[in-house]
PDB file of C-alpha atoms in Angstrom:
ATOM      1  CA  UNK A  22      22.423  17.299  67.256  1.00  0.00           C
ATOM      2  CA  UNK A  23      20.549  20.762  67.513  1.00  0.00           C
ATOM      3  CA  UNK A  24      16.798  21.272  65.828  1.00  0.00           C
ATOM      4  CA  UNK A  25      14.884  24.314  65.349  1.00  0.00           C
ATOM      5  CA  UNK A  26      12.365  26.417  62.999  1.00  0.00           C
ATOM      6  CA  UNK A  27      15.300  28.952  62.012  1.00  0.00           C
ATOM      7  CA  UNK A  28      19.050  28.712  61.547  1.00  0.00           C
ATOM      8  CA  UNK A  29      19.715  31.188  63.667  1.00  0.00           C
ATOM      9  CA  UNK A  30      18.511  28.924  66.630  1.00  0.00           C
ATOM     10  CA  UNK A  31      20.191  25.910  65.737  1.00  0.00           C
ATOM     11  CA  UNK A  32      23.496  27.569  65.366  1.00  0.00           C
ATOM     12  CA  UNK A  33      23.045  29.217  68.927  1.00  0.00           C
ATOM     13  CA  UNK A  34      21.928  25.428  70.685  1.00  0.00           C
ATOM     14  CA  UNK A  35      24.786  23.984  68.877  1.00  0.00           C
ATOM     15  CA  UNK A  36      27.242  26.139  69.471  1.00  0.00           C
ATOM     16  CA  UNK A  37      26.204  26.820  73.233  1.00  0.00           C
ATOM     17  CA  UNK A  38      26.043  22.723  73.739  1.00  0.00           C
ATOM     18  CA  UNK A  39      29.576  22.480  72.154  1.00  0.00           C
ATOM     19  CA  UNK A  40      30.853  25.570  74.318  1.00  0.00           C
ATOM     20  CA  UNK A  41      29.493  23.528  77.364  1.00  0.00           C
ATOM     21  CA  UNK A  42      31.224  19.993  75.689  1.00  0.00           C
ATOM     22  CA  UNK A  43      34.389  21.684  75.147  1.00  0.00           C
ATOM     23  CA  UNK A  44      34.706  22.586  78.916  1.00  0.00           C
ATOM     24  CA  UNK A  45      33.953  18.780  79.895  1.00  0.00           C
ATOM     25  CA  UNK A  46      36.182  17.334  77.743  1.00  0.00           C
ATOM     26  CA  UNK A  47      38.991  19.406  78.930  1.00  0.00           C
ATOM     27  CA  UNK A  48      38.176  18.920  82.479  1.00  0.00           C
ATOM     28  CA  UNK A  49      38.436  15.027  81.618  1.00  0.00           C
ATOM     29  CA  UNK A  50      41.602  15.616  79.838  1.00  0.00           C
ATOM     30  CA  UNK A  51      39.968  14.384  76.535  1.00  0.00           C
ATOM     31  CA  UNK A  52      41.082  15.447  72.875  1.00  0.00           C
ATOM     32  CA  UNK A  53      38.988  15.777  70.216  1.00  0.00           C
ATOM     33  CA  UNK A  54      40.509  16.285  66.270  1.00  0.00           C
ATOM     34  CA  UNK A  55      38.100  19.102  65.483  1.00  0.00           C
ATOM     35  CA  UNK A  56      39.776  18.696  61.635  1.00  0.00           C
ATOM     36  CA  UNK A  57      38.508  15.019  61.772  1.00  0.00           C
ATOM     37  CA  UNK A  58      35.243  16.181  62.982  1.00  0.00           C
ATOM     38  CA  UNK A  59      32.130  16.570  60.634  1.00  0.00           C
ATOM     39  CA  UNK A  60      29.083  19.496  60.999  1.00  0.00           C
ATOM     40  CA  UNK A  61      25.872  18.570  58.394  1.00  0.00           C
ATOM     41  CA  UNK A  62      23.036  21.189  58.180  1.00  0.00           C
ATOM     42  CA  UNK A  63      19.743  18.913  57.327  1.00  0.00           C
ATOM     43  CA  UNK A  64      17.918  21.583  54.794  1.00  0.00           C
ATOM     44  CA  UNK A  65      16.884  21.662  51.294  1.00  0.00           C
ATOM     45  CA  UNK A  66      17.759  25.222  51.784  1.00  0.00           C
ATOM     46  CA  UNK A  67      20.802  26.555  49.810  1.00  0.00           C
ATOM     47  CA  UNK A  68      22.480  28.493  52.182  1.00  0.00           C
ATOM     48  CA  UNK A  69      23.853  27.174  55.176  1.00  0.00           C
ATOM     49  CA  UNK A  70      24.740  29.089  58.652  1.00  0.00           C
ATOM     50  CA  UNK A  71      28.676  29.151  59.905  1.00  0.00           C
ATOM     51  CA  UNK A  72      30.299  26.399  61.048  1.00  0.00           C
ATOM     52  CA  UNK A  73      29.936  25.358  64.228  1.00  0.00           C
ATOM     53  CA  UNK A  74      33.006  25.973  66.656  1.00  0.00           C
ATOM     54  CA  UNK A  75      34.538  23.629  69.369  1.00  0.00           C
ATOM     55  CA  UNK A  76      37.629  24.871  71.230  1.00  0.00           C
ATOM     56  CA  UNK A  77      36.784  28.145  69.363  1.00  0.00           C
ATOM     57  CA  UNK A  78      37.774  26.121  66.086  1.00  0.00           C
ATOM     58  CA  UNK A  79      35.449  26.122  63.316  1.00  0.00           C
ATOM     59  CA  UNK A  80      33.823  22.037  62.211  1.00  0.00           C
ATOM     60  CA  UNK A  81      34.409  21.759  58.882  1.00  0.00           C
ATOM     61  CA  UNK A  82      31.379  21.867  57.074  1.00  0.00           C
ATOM     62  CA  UNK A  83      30.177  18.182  54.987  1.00  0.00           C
ATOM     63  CA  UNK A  84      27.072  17.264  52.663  1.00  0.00           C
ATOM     64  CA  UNK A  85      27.048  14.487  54.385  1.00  0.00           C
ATOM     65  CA  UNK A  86      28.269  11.937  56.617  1.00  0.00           C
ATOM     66  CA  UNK A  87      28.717   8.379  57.987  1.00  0.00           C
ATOM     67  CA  UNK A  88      27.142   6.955  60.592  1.00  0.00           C
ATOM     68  CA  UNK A  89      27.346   3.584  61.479  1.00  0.00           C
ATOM     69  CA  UNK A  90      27.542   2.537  58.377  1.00  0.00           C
ATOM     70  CA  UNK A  91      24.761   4.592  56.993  1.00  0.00           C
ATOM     71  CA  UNK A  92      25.592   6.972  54.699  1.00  0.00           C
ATOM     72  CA  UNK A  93      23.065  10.607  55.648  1.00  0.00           C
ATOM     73  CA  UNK A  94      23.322  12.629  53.226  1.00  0.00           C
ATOM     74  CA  UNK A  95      21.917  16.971  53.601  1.00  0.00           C
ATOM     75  CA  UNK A  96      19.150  16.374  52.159  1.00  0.00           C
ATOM     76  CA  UNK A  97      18.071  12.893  53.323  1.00  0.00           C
ATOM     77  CA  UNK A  98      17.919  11.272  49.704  1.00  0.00           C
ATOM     78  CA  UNK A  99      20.390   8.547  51.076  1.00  0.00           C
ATOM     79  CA  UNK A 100      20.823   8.221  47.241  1.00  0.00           C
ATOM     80  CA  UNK A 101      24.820   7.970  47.639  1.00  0.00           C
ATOM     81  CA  UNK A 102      24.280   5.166  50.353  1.00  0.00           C
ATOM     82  CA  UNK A 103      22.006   3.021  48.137  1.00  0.00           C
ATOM     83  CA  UNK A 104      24.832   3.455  45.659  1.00  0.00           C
ATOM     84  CA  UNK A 105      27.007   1.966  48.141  1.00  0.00           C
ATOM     85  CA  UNK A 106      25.328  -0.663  49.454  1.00  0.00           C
ATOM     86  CA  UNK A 107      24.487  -1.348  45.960  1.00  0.00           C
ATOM     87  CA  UNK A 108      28.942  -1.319  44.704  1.00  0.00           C
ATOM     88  CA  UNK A 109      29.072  -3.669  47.923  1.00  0.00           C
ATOM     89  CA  UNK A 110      26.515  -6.518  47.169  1.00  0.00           C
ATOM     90  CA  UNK A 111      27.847  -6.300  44.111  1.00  0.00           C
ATOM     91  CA  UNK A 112      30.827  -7.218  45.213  1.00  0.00           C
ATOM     92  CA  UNK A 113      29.769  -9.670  47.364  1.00  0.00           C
ATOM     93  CA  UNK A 114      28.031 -11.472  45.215  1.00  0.00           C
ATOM     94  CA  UNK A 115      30.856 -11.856  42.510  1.00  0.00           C
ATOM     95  CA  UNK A 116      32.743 -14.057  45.209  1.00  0.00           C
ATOM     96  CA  UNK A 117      29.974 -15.936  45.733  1.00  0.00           C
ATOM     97  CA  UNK A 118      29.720 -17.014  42.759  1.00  0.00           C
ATOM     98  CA  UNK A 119      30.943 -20.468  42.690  1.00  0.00           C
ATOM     99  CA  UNK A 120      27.661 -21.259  45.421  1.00  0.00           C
ATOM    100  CA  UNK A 121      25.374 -19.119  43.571  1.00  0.00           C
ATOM    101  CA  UNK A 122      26.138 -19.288  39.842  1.00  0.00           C
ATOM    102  CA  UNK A 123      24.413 -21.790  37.109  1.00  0.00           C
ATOM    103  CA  UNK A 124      27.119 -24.588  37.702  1.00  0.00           C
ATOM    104  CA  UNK A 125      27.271 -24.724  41.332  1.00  0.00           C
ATOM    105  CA  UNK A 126      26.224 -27.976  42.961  1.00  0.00           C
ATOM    106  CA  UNK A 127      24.140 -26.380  45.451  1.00  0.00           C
ATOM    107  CA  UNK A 128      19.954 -27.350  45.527  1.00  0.00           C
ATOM    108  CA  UNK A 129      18.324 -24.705  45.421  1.00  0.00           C
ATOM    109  CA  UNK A 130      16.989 -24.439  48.867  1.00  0.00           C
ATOM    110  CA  UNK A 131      20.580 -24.092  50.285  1.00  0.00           C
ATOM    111  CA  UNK A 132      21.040 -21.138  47.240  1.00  0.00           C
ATOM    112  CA  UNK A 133      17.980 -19.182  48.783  1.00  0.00           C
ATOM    113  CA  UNK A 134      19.741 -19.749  52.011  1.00  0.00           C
ATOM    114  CA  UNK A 135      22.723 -18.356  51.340  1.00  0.00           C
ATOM    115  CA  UNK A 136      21.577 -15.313  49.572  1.00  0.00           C
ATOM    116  CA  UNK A 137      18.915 -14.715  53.018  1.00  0.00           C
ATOM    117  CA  UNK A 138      22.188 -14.814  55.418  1.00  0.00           C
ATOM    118  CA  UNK A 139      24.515 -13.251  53.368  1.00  0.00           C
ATOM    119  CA  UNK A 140      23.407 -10.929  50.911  1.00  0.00           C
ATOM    120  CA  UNK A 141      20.072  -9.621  51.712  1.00  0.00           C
ATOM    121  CA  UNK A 142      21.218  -8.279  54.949  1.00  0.00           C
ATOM    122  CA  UNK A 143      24.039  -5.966  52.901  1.00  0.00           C
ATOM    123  CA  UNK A 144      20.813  -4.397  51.330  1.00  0.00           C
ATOM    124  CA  UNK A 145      18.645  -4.657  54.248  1.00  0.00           C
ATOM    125  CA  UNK A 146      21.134  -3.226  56.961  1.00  0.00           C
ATOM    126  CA  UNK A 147      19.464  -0.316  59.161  1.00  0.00           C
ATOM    127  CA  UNK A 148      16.334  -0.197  56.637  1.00  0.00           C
ATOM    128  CA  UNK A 149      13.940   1.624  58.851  1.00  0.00           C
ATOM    129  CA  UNK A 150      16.747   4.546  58.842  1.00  0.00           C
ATOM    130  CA  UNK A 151      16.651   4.926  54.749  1.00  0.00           C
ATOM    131  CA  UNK A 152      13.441   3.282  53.811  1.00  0.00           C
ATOM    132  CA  UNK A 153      11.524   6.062  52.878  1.00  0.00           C
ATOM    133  CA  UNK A 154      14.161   7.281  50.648  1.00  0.00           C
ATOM    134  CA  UNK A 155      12.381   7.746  46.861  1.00  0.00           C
ATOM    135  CA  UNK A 156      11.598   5.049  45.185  1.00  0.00           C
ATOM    136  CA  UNK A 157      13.648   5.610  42.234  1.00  0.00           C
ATOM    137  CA  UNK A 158      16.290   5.027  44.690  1.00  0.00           C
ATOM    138  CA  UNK A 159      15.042   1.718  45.983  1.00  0.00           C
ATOM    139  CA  UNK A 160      14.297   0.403  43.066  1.00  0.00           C
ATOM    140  CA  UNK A 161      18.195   0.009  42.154  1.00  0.00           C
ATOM    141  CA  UNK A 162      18.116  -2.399  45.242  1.00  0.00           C
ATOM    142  CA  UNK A 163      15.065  -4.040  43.883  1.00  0.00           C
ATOM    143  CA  UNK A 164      16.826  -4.784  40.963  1.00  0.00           C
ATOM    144  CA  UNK A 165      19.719  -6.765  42.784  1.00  0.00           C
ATOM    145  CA  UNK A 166      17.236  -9.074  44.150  1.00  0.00           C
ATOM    146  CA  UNK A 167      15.918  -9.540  40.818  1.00  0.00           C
ATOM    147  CA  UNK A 168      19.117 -10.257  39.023  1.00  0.00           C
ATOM    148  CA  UNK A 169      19.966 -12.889  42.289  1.00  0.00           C
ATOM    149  CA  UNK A 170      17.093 -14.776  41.912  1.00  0.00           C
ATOM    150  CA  UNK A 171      17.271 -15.489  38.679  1.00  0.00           C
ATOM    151  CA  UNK A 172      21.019 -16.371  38.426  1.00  0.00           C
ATOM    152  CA  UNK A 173      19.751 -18.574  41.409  1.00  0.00           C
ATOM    153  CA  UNK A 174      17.135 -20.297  39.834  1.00  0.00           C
ATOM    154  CA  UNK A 175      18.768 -20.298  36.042  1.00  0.00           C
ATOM    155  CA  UNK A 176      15.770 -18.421  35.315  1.00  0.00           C
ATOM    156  CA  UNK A 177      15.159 -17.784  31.006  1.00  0.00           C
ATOM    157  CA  UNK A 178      14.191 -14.167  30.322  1.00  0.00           C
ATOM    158  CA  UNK A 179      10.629 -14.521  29.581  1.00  0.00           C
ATOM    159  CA  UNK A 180       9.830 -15.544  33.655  1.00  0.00           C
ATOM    160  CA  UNK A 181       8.115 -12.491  34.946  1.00  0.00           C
ATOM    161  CA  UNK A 182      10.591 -11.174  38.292  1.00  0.00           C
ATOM    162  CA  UNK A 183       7.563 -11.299  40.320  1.00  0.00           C
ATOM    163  CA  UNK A 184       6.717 -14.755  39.395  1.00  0.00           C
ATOM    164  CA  UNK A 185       9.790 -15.843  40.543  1.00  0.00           C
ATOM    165  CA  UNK A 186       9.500 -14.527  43.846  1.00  0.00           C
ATOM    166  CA  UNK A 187       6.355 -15.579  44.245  1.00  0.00           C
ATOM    167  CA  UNK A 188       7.691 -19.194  43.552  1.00  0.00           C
ATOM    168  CA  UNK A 189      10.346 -18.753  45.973  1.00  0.00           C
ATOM    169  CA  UNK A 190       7.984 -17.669  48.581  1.00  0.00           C
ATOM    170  CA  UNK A 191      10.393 -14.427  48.829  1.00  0.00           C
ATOM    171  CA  UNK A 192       9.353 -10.725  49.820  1.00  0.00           C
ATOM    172  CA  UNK A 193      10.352  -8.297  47.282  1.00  0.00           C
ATOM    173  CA  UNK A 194      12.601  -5.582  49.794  1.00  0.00           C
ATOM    174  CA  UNK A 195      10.176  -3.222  49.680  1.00  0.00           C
ATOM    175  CA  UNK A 196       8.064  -6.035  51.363  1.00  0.00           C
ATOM    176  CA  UNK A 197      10.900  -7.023  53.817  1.00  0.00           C
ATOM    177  CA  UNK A 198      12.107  -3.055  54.495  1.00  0.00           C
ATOM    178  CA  UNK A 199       8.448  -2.940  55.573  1.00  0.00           C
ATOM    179  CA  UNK A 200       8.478  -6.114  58.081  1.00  0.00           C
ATOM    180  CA  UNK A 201      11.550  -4.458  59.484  1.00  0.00           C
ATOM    181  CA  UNK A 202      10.331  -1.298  59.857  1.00  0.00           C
ATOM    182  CA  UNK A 203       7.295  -2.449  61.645  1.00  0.00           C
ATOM    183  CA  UNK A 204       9.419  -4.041  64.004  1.00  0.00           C
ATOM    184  CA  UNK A 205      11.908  -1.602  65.199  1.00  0.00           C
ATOM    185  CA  UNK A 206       8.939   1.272  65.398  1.00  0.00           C
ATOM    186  CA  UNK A 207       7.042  -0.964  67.507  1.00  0.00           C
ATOM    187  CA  UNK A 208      10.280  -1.349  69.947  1.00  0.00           C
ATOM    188  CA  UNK A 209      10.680   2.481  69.931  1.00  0.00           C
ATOM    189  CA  UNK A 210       7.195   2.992  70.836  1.00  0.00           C
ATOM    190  CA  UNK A 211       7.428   0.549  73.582  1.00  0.00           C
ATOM    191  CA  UNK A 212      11.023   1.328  74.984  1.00  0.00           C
ATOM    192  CA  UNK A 213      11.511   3.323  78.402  1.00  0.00           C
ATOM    193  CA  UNK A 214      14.836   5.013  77.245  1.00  0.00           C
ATOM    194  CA  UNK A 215      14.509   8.549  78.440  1.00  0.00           C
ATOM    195  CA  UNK A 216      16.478   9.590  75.116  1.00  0.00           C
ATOM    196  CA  UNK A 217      14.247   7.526  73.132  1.00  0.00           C
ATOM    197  CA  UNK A 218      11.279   9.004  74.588  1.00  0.00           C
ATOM    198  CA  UNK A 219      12.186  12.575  74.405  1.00  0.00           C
ATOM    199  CA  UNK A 220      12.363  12.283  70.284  1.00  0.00           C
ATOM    200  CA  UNK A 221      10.089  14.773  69.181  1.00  0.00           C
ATOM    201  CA  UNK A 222       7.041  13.531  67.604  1.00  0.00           C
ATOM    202  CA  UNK A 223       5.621  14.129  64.051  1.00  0.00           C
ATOM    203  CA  UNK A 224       2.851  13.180  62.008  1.00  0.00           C
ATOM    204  CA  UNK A 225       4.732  10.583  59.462  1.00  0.00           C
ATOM    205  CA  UNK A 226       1.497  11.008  57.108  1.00  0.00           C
ATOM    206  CA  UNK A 227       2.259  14.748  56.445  1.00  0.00           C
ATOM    207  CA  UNK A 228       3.153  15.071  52.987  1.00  0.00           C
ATOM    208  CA  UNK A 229       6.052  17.501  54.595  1.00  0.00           C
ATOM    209  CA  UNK A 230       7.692  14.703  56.698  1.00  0.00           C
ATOM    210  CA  UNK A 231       7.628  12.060  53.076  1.00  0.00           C
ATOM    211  CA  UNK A 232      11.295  12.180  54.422  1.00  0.00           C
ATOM    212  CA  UNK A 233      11.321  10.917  57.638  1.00  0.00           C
ATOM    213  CA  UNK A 234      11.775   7.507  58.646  1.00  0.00           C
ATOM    214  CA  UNK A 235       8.156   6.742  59.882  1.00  0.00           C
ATOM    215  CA  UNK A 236       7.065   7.832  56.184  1.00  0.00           C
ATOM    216  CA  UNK A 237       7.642   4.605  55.024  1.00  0.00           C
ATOM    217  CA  UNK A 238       5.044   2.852  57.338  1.00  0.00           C
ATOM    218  CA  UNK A 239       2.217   5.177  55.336  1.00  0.00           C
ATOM    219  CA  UNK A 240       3.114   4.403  51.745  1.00  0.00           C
TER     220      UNK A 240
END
């Protein structure tokens, strides 16, 4: 990963780290599929600088890419992740079913249990990462908790969504992306990686950084 104030400068770090890489990896005798290999450019800027090269071949160029699961998108909207964690709850939750639906035998306590170990996490995974993504966005997730709860509870339609949470003692997920956000930025402050504490820092308040992961602590 290469930062800078102009594109000019992150093409020249890049390209001089993966000039540097290249050499290592051949001295180790290790191959890398440059074809398989992705290069994103993090701008709301239109035009992008050249592909980065390793072993003198050019990355091919992507709007965005997968990491760990997390889908980063150029422009850090994380709009196409939420639509896939969104296709896989669904999904999830249509085998479930038979615990979850109306005619299932469950009480309702071991319902609310099963939807806290099983599905909530498919929504929740690496939150602090995407959580300031817009809130038009998060919403969509708000609305599978909604829709869960009250197939849960056999809810009619004229219980307010927020009632039923409230009865349920659960957080709404902007509530719970919160608690988990909290958490993991307190272990980053406090952690003695050297990699970890070389991160540049940046004022999350700054209407300019409403982007960045610590944004979401300031909403």
């Amino acid at each position: 990963m290469s930062t800078g104030i102009s594109q000019p400068e992150i093409s020249d770090n890049l390209n001089n780290y993966l000039a540097e890489l290249g050499k290592w990896l051949i001295r180790w005798k290790i191959k890398v599929n440059v074809d398989k290999s992705q290069a994103v450019y993090f701008t709301r800027k239109r035009t992008t600088p050249p592909p980065p090269k390793l072993y003198r071949k050019p990355i091919p160029c992507s709007n965005e890419t997968v990491y760990l699961g997390v889908t980063i998108d150029k422009t850090l909207t994380y709009k196409n992740h939420i639509t896939k964690v969104r296709d896989k709850f669904k999904a999830a939750k249509q085998k479930l079913y038979p615990l979850l639906g109306k005619h299932s035998k469950l009480s309702l306590e071991n319902k609310l249990l099963t939807y806290k170990s099983l599905l909530r996490p498919l929504i929740t995974y690496a939150s602090p990462v995407w959580g300031a993504a817009a809130k038009t966005h998060l919403n969509k997730l708000e609305g599978l908790q909604n829709t869960t709860v009250r197939q849960i509870t056999n809810s009619p339609w004229y219980l307010r969504n927020q009632n039923i949470l409230k009865d349920l003692n659960l957080q709404t997920i902007a509530q719970h992306n919160l608690k988990l956000a909290k958490k993991f930025f307190r272990k980053i402050d406090s952690s003695t990686n050297g990699a970890i504490i070389a991160i540049p820092d940046y004022d999350p308040a700054s209407p300019r950084k409403k982007r960045r992961a610590r944004s979401q602590l300031y909403r």
